[in-house]
Coordinates of C-alpha atoms in Angstrom, one line a residue:
M58 CA 48.7 101.5 40.4
S59 CA 45.4 102.9 41.6
Q60 CA 45.4 105.8 44.3
P61 CA 45.5 105.4 47.7
V62 CA 42.1 105.0 49.5
L63 CA 44.1 106.2 52.5
S64 CA 47.6 107.9 53.1
M65 CA 49.0 109.0 56.5
E66 CA 52.0 111.4 56.0
G67 CA 54.6 112.1 58.5
I68 CA 52.4 111.4 61.5
S69 CA 54.2 111.8 65.0
K70 CA 52.5 111.4 68.3
E71 CA 53.7 112.9 71.7
F72 CA 52.8 111.8 75.2
P73 CA 54.1 113.5 78.3
G74 CA 57.7 112.3 78.3
V75 CA 57.2 109.6 75.6
K76 CA 57.4 109.9 71.7
A77 CA 55.1 107.1 70.8
L78 CA 55.5 108.3 66.9
E79 CA 57.9 109.3 64.9
E80 CA 57.3 110.9 61.3
V81 CA 55.4 107.6 60.4
D82 CA 54.1 107.1 56.4
F83 CA 51.4 104.4 55.7
K84 CA 49.4 103.9 52.6
L85 CA 46.7 101.6 51.8
Y86 CA 45.2 100.7 48.4
P87 CA 41.7 99.3 47.9
G88 CA 41.3 95.8 47.5
E89 CA 44.6 95.5 49.7
V90 CA 45.4 93.6 53.1
H91 CA 48.2 95.5 54.5
A92 CA 49.7 93.7 57.9
L93 CA 51.1 95.9 60.4
M94 CA 54.1 94.3 62.6
G95 CA 55.8 95.3 65.4
E96 CA 57.0 94.3 68.7
N97 CA 54.5 95.4 71.5
G98 CA 55.1 99.1 72.1
A99 CA 56.3 99.5 68.6
G100 CA 53.6 102.1 67.9
K101 CA 51.0 99.9 66.1
S102 CA 48.2 100.6 68.5
T103 CA 49.0 104.4 68.7
L104 CA 48.9 104.5 65.0
M105 CA 45.8 102.7 64.7
K106 CA 44.3 104.9 67.2
I107 CA 44.9 107.9 65.3
L108 CA 43.7 106.4 62.4
S109 CA 40.4 105.1 63.8
G110 CA 39.7 108.5 65.6
V111 CA 40.6 107.6 69.5
Y112 CA 43.8 110.0 69.5
A113 CA 44.7 113.3 67.1
P114 CA 48.2 113.4 65.9
T115 CA 51.1 115.7 67.1
Q116 CA 51.6 116.3 63.6
G117 CA 51.2 115.0 60.2
V118 CA 48.3 114.6 57.8
T119 CA 45.8 111.7 57.2
R120 CA 44.1 111.6 53.4
L121 CA 40.9 109.5 52.9
K122 CA 39.9 108.9 49.2
G123 CA 42.1 111.9 48.4
K124 CA 41.2 114.6 50.7
D125 CA 42.3 115.7 54.1
V126 CA 40.6 114.4 57.4
D127 CA 40.7 114.9 61.2
F128 CA 38.7 112.5 62.7
R129 CA 37.0 114.1 66.3
N130 CA 36.2 110.8 67.4
P131 CA 36.0 106.6 66.6
L132 CA 32.3 107.4 65.5
D133 CA 33.3 110.5 63.2
A134 CA 35.9 108.1 61.7
Q135 CA 33.2 105.2 61.3
Q136 CA 31.0 107.7 59.7
Q137 CA 33.8 108.6 57.2
G138 CA 34.9 105.0 56.5
V139 CA 37.0 103.9 58.8
S140 CA 36.0 101.0 60.9
I141 CA 38.1 99.1 63.6
I142 CA 37.4 95.5 65.1
H143 CA 39.1 95.1 68.0
Q144 CA 40.8 91.8 69.5
E145 CA 38.1 91.8 72.0
F146 CA 34.3 91.9 70.7
N147 CA 32.3 94.6 71.3
L148 CA 28.8 92.8 71.3
F149 CA 26.1 92.9 73.4
P150 CA 25.2 89.4 74.1
N151 CA 21.8 89.3 75.2
L152 CA 20.8 91.4 71.6
S153 CA 20.2 90.0 68.4
A154 CA 23.0 90.1 65.7
A155 CA 20.7 92.5 63.6
E156 CA 20.3 94.6 66.8
N157 CA 23.9 94.8 67.1
I158 CA 24.7 95.3 63.7
F159 CA 22.5 98.5 63.3
I160 CA 22.2 99.6 67.1
D161 CA 21.6 103.3 67.8
R162 CA 21.1 103.8 63.8
P163 CA 18.6 106.6 62.9
E164 CA 18.0 104.8 59.4
M165 CA 16.3 101.9 61.3
V166 CA 13.8 104.2 62.8
G167 CA 10.7 104.5 61.5
R168 CA 7.5 106.7 61.8
F169 CA 6.4 107.4 65.4
G170 CA 10.0 106.7 66.8
R171 CA 9.3 102.7 66.1
I172 CA 12.4 100.2 65.1
N173 CA 11.8 99.3 61.7
W174 CA 12.4 95.4 62.5
S175 CA 11.8 93.8 58.9
K176 CA 14.1 96.4 57.5
M177 CA 16.8 96.0 60.1
I178 CA 16.6 92.2 60.0
G179 CA 16.5 92.1 56.1
E180 CA 19.7 94.7 56.0
A181 CA 21.6 92.9 58.6
Q182 CA 21.1 89.4 57.1
K183 CA 22.2 90.9 53.4
L184 CA 25.3 92.3 54.8
V185 CA 26.3 88.9 56.9
D186 CA 25.3 87.0 53.7
S187 CA 27.7 89.2 51.7
I188 CA 30.7 88.4 53.9
G189 CA 30.0 84.5 53.8
G190 CA 27.7 84.3 56.6
G191 CA 24.8 82.5 55.3
G192 CA 24.3 80.1 57.8
I193 CA 24.0 82.9 60.6
D194 CA 20.4 84.0 61.6
V195 CA 20.6 87.6 62.5
R196 CA 17.4 87.0 64.5
K197 CA 19.8 84.9 67.2
E198 CA 21.0 86.4 70.4
V199 CA 24.7 86.7 70.3
R200 CA 25.2 84.6 73.2
H201 CA 24.0 81.9 71.2
L202 CA 26.2 82.3 68.7
G203 CA 30.0 80.8 68.2
V204 CA 32.9 82.8 68.2
H205 CA 33.4 82.9 64.4
S206 CA 29.8 84.1 64.0
Q207 CA 30.4 86.8 66.5
Q208 CA 33.3 87.9 64.5
V209 CA 31.4 87.7 61.4
I210 CA 28.6 89.9 63.3
E211 CA 31.6 92.3 64.1
I212 CA 32.8 93.0 60.4
A213 CA 29.2 93.3 59.5
K214 CA 28.5 96.0 62.0
A215 CA 31.9 98.0 60.6
L216 CA 30.7 97.5 57.1
S217 CA 27.2 98.8 57.9
F218 CA 29.0 102.1 58.0
R219 CA 30.2 101.7 54.4
A220 CA 33.7 100.9 55.4
D221 CA 36.5 101.7 53.0
V222 CA 38.9 101.0 55.3
L223 CA 38.7 98.0 57.8
I224 CA 41.2 97.7 60.7
M225 CA 41.7 94.2 62.1
D226 CA 43.4 93.8 65.6
E227 CA 44.6 90.5 66.0
P228 CA 41.2 88.9 64.4
S229 CA 42.4 85.5 65.2
A230 CA 43.2 85.9 68.8
A231 CA 39.8 84.7 70.1
L232 CA 39.2 82.3 67.1
P233 CA 40.4 78.4 67.7
E234 CA 43.0 77.4 65.3
N235 CA 40.0 75.2 63.0
E236 CA 38.1 78.5 62.6
V237 CA 40.7 80.7 61.4
Q238 CA 40.4 79.7 58.0
K239 CA 36.6 80.7 57.8
M240 CA 38.1 84.2 58.9
F241 CA 40.4 84.2 55.9
D242 CA 37.7 83.3 53.9
V243 CA 35.9 86.5 55.2
V244 CA 38.8 88.8 54.4
K245 CA 39.0 87.5 50.8
R246 CA 35.6 88.6 50.1
L247 CA 36.0 91.9 51.7
K248 CA 39.2 92.1 49.3
E249 CA 37.1 91.1 46.5
Q250 CA 34.5 93.7 47.2
G251 CA 37.6 96.5 47.3
V252 CA 37.7 97.0 50.9
A253 CA 41.0 98.1 52.3
I254 CA 42.1 96.2 54.9
V255 CA 45.1 97.3 57.9
Y256 CA 45.5 93.6 59.6
V257 CA 47.3 93.7 62.8
S258 CA 48.9 90.4 64.4
H259 CA 51.6 88.7 66.0
R260 CA 50.8 85.5 64.1
M261 CA 53.8 85.3 61.2
K262 CA 52.1 82.1 59.6
E263 CA 48.6 84.6 59.2
I264 CA 50.7 87.2 57.5
F265 CA 52.1 84.9 54.8
E266 CA 48.8 83.5 54.1
I267 CA 46.7 86.6 53.9
A268 CA 48.7 89.8 53.6
D269 CA 49.9 91.5 50.2
V270 CA 51.6 94.0 51.7
V271 CA 53.7 94.4 55.2
T272 CA 55.0 97.4 57.2
V273 CA 56.9 97.1 60.4
L274 CA 57.2 99.8 63.3
R275 CA 60.1 99.5 65.5
D276 CA 60.2 102.0 68.5
G277 CA 57.8 104.3 66.8
R278 CA 59.3 104.4 63.7
K279 CA 58.7 103.0 60.2
I280 CA 61.3 100.4 59.4
A281 CA 60.3 99.3 56.1
T282 CA 57.1 98.7 53.8
Q283 CA 57.7 95.4 51.5
K284 CA 55.3 93.1 49.5
I285 CA 55.0 89.9 51.4
E286 CA 56.8 87.9 48.5
E287 CA 59.8 90.2 49.2
V288 CA 60.0 89.0 53.0
T289 CA 61.0 86.0 55.0
E290 CA 59.9 85.1 58.6
Q291 CA 63.2 85.5 59.7
S292 CA 64.0 89.0 57.8
L293 CA 60.6 90.1 59.2
I294 CA 61.5 89.2 63.2
Q295 CA 64.8 90.9 62.4
M296 CA 63.1 94.0 61.3
M297 CA 60.8 93.9 64.4
V298 CA 63.5 93.4 67.1
G299 CA 66.4 94.9 65.6
K300 CA 68.4 91.5 65.8
E301 CA 68.4 88.1 64.4
V302 CA 66.3 85.7 66.8
S303 CA 68.1 82.8 65.6
Q304 CA 66.6 80.3 68.1
L305 CA 62.9 81.0 69.5
Y306 CA 62.3 77.6 71.1
P307 CA 65.5 76.7 73.6
V308 CA 67.1 73.3 73.2
R309 CA 65.9 70.7 75.7
S310 CA 68.2 68.1 77.1
M311 CA 66.2 65.1 77.1
E312 CA 67.8 63.4 80.1
H313 CA 65.9 60.6 81.4
R314 CA 63.3 61.4 83.8
E315 CA 62.3 58.9 86.7
E316 CA 60.4 61.1 89.4
T317 CA 56.6 61.4 89.1
V318 CA 55.3 64.8 90.8
L319 CA 51.8 64.7 89.5
E320 CA 49.6 61.4 88.7
V321 CA 45.7 62.0 87.6
K322 CA 43.6 58.9 87.5
G323 CA 40.2 58.9 85.9
L324 CA 40.2 62.5 86.1
S325 CA 36.5 63.6 85.0
L326 CA 36.4 66.1 82.2
D327 CA 32.6 65.8 81.9
A328 CA 30.1 63.1 82.7
A329 CA 31.0 60.7 79.8
H330 CA 35.0 61.3 79.9
S331 CA 38.2 60.9 82.0
I332 CA 41.6 61.0 81.3
S333 CA 45.0 59.6 83.0
F334 CA 48.5 60.9 82.8
A335 CA 51.7 61.4 85.0
L336 CA 54.0 64.4 85.1
K337 CA 57.6 64.1 85.7
K338 CA 59.9 66.3 87.7
G339 CA 61.5 69.0 85.4
E340 CA 59.5 68.1 82.5
I341 CA 57.5 70.3 80.3
L342 CA 54.4 67.9 79.1
G343 CA 52.3 69.6 76.1
L344 CA 48.6 69.1 76.2
F345 CA 46.9 70.0 72.9
G346 CA 43.4 69.6 71.8
L347 CA 41.0 71.5 69.3
P348 CA 38.1 73.4 71.1
G349 CA 35.9 71.2 73.2
S350 CA 38.6 68.7 73.6
G351 CA 38.8 69.1 77.4
S352 CA 42.3 71.0 77.9
H353 CA 41.0 73.9 79.3
T354 CA 39.0 71.6 81.6
V355 CA 42.3 69.9 82.7
A356 CA 43.5 73.1 84.0
Q357 CA 40.4 74.0 85.8
R358 CA 40.0 70.5 87.7
L359 CA 44.1 70.8 88.7
F360 CA 43.5 74.1 90.1
G361 CA 40.2 73.5 92.1
L362 CA 38.5 75.8 89.9
K363 CA 35.9 73.0 88.4
K364 CA 34.7 69.7 90.9
G365 CA 34.8 66.4 89.4
T366 CA 35.8 62.8 90.5
G367 CA 39.0 61.1 90.0
E368 CA 42.3 60.6 91.9
I369 CA 45.3 63.1 91.8
E370 CA 48.5 62.3 93.3
V371 CA 51.4 65.1 94.5
N372 CA 54.7 63.2 94.9
G373 CA 53.3 60.2 95.6
A374 CA 50.4 61.0 97.9
R375 CA 46.6 61.3 97.4
V376 CA 45.4 65.0 97.7
Q377 CA 41.7 66.7 97.4
I378 CA 42.1 69.8 95.2
N379 CA 38.4 71.5 95.6
S380 CA 39.6 75.2 95.6
P381 CA 42.8 77.0 94.4
G382 CA 43.5 77.5 97.9
D383 CA 43.9 73.5 97.8
A384 CA 45.9 73.7 95.1
K385 CA 48.2 76.3 96.2
A386 CA 48.8 74.6 99.3
K387 CA 50.1 71.4 97.3
K388 CA 52.4 73.9 95.5
I389 CA 50.3 74.1 92.4
A390 CA 50.3 77.0 90.6
Y391 CA 48.1 78.3 87.4
V392 CA 48.7 80.9 84.6
P393 CA 45.2 81.4 83.0
P394 CA 44.7 81.8 79.5
D395 CA 43.3 85.5 79.6
R396 CA 45.9 88.1 81.5
H397 CA 43.3 90.8 81.0
R398 CA 40.2 89.2 82.8
Q399 CA 42.3 86.4 85.0
G400 CA 45.8 87.5 85.5
I401 CA 46.1 90.9 86.3
I402 CA 44.7 93.8 88.0
K403 CA 45.2 96.2 85.8
P404 CA 45.0 99.7 87.6
M405 CA 47.3 98.3 90.4
S406 CA 50.9 98.4 90.3
I407 CA 53.8 95.8 89.3
R408 CA 54.4 95.5 93.3
Q409 CA 50.8 95.0 94.3
N410 CA 50.1 92.1 91.3
L411 CA 53.1 90.2 92.2
S412 CA 52.3 90.0 96.2
F413 CA 48.7 89.1 95.8
P414 CA 49.2 85.4 96.0
M415 CA 51.5 85.6 99.0
L416 CA 50.1 88.6 101.1
P417 CA 49.4 86.1 104.2
Q418 CA 53.5 85.3 104.2
L419 CA 54.4 88.8 103.4
S420 CA 52.8 90.3 106.5
K421 CA 53.7 91.0 110.1
G422 CA 50.7 89.8 112.1
P423 CA 47.6 92.2 110.8
F424 CA 50.2 94.3 108.5
L425 CA 51.8 93.9 105.6
D426 CA 55.7 93.9 105.3
R427 CA 56.3 96.5 102.8
E428 CA 60.0 96.1 102.9
R429 CA 60.0 92.5 102.1
I430 CA 57.3 92.8 99.4
G431 CA 59.4 95.5 97.8
E432 CA 62.3 93.0 97.9
M433 CA 60.1 90.2 96.5
S434 CA 58.4 92.4 93.6
R435 CA 62.0 93.8 92.6
S436 CA 63.6 90.5 92.7
Y437 CA 61.1 89.2 90.2
M438 CA 61.0 91.6 87.8
E439 CA 65.0 91.5 87.8
R440 CA 64.5 87.3 87.2
L441 CA 61.9 87.4 84.5
H442 CA 63.3 90.7 82.8
I443 CA 60.3 92.7 83.4
K444 CA 60.8 96.2 81.5
A445 CA 59.2 99.2 83.8
T446 CA 60.5 102.3 85.1
S447 CA 60.2 101.0 88.5
D448 CA 57.7 98.1 90.4
L449 CA 55.4 100.8 91.2
Q450 CA 54.2 101.5 87.8
S451 CA 50.7 100.4 87.1
V452 CA 50.5 97.3 84.8
D453 CA 48.2 98.7 82.6
F454 CA 51.2 100.7 81.1
L455 CA 53.0 97.8 80.3
S456 CA 53.6 95.7 77.0
G457 CA 51.4 92.7 76.5
G458 CA 54.7 90.6 76.7
N459 CA 55.8 92.2 80.0
Q460 CA 51.9 92.0 81.5
Q461 CA 52.4 88.0 80.9
K462 CA 55.5 88.4 82.8
V463 CA 54.0 89.8 85.7
V464 CA 51.2 87.0 85.7
I465 CA 53.8 83.9 85.8
G466 CA 56.0 86.0 88.3
K467 CA 53.1 86.4 90.7
W468 CA 52.6 82.6 90.5
L469 CA 56.4 82.0 90.7
A470 CA 56.3 83.8 94.1
T471 CA 54.4 80.7 95.7
E472 CA 57.5 78.5 95.1
P473 CA 55.2 76.1 93.4
E474 CA 56.6 72.6 92.1
I475 CA 54.0 72.2 89.5
L476 CA 53.1 75.1 87.1
I477 CA 50.3 74.7 84.8
L478 CA 50.7 77.5 82.0
E479 CA 47.5 77.8 79.7
E480 CA 48.1 79.8 76.6
P481 CA 51.2 81.6 78.1
T482 CA 52.2 83.8 74.9
R483 CA 48.6 84.6 73.6
G484 CA 48.6 88.4 72.5
V485 CA 52.8 89.1 73.0
D486 CA 54.8 89.8 70.1
V487 CA 57.5 87.6 68.7
G488 CA 60.4 89.0 70.6
A489 CA 58.8 88.4 74.2
K490 CA 57.5 85.3 73.2
A491 CA 61.5 83.9 72.9
E492 CA 62.0 85.5 76.3
I493 CA 58.9 83.7 77.6
Y494 CA 59.9 80.3 76.2
N495 CA 63.6 81.1 77.9
I496 CA 61.8 81.6 81.3
I497 CA 60.1 78.3 80.6
H498 CA 62.9 76.4 79.7
Q499 CA 64.9 77.9 82.6
L500 CA 62.1 77.0 85.2
A501 CA 62.2 73.2 84.0
L502 CA 65.8 73.3 84.4
R503 CA 65.8 74.1 87.8
G504 CA 63.2 70.9 88.4
L505 CA 59.7 73.0 88.1
S506 CA 57.3 70.6 86.4
I507 CA 55.1 72.2 84.0
L508 CA 52.1 71.6 82.1
L509 CA 51.8 73.4 79.0
I510 CA 48.5 74.0 77.5
S511 CA 48.6 75.8 74.1
S512 CA 46.3 76.3 70.9
E513 CA 49.5 77.4 69.1
M514 CA 51.1 74.0 67.6
P515 CA 54.6 75.4 66.9
E516 CA 54.6 76.5 70.5
V517 CA 53.7 72.7 72.0
I518 CA 55.9 71.2 69.6
G519 CA 59.0 73.4 70.4
L520 CA 58.7 73.9 74.0
S521 CA 57.4 70.0 75.3
D522 CA 59.4 67.0 76.1
R523 CA 56.3 64.8 75.6
I524 CA 52.9 65.9 73.6
L525 CA 49.5 64.4 74.9
V526 CA 46.5 64.6 72.6
L527 CA 43.0 65.4 73.5
H528 CA 39.7 64.5 71.0
K529 CA 36.2 65.3 73.1
G530 CA 37.3 64.6 76.4
D531 CA 39.6 61.4 75.6
L532 CA 43.5 61.1 75.7
V533 CA 43.9 59.8 72.0
Y534 CA 47.6 60.1 71.3
E535 CA 51.0 60.4 72.8
F536 CA 54.2 62.4 71.0
G537 CA 57.4 61.9 72.4
H538 CA 60.1 64.7 72.0
G539 CA 60.8 65.4 68.4
E540 CA 58.3 62.8 67.1
A541 CA 55.3 65.8 66.1
D542 CA 54.8 68.2 63.4
Q543 CA 52.0 70.2 62.7
E544 CA 50.2 68.2 60.3
Q545 CA 50.7 65.1 62.3
L546 CA 49.4 67.1 65.6
L547 CA 46.4 68.3 64.1
K548 CA 45.6 65.2 62.6
R549 CA 45.5 63.4 65.9
A550 CA 43.4 66.2 67.3
S551 CA 40.9 65.9 64.7
N552 CA 40.7 62.3 63.7
P553 CA 41.8 60.0 66.5
R554 CA 42.5 56.3 66.5
T555 CA 44.5 55.0 69.7
M556 CA 47.3 55.8 72.1
K557 CA 51.1 55.5 71.5
G558 CA 51.8 52.5 69.3
D559 CA 49.8 53.3 66.5
A560 CA 51.5 54.2 63.1
V561 CA 51.5 58.1 62.5

């Protein structure tokens, strides 16, 4: 075996009152994809921040290409050959792809301080082409590029520093299902070029498809490092959570549901397409489609974030929903897909976040009823098993799974009858997923009607009583409980025929 390009030995990191990492060893070899796994709070982010120069370790040694290194900051790490691609892209939308790749780089400045545009564009195009992005014109502004192309630009930017080590943090989180394979092709090209890749992801399927080796962290300690062929999904889950998660999806009882809570007729998604469907009391109705199918628009229309034509009936009465306030008044709640931008206010406390939608009801005249607000927030912390020191803790310091529970909790506090969940477990670990799935199941058992919109096919299949499939704004198929598998679901979403009754 070749010498490791990177070796981290005995890495520990302490914050006031918290030991985030304890004597962790981590090795990475050229041309290797090394998956780093663990629940939120396991220490993955801290280890990667030490490797990328954000944090200095409390103790331990990092060696890069056989030499001890002590990165002062992320730029220092980049210049020495370690680059990181974050889950949320760090690109300037109004600049070209070439400018994003070589921004603030002295080697692109010619005589008299002028930018050497031909050199910049040529070098950028060469980099992009080398990782399979030949269809991308680097002269285009980034805002005109698709998500996958933007990711290629991020990778090219990292490689422009001649990276020996590339950290990919949840690289598929921003990608639609049909573009993940393209990202894998880029990773394989990087492997062939000898780049060592740390691949951080919660998605089991990806780990088994792309990784050579996997390291599992739990509670700041390394549990194991094994070749990917030596582990199974079940053994990985057990290492991550410290116990066996035998039933990720709760078993749904399929009693016949009669009462219709929500019915939409000719709900417009764009100028040419509209859909109709009904949601029963206590039902989990899955809505699945590839990007551009219109599933996100359905959520926006039902919650009053987007206007259009069509009829909406709630409990048999026709209603007009032109704003979130209208939706809330009709007992409709919406958990959006991006908790960081749309769901939580990070600097504020759990209590403040949970109480926002209910402030008028939690007031005495012009003053807030702080006692009632505290009782409500503590109640939802207990009901949803939100792990924190108290409800006064800032949500910024919660794990992804607990942040997502706060988003769910603040809308449950409005006591809705209809709950729209869009990407309810995006960016959370497998243990938190199991908890959120159980919350969703229990809510439906209590009679809450749930519209589940998710790009994760196992999630839609595992939770839904029925699944409606959308394709480019049309409702093209309906699966009953237990009728769909991932292959059939993807087939219907990409190659539609007719509604239910057509042979699968």
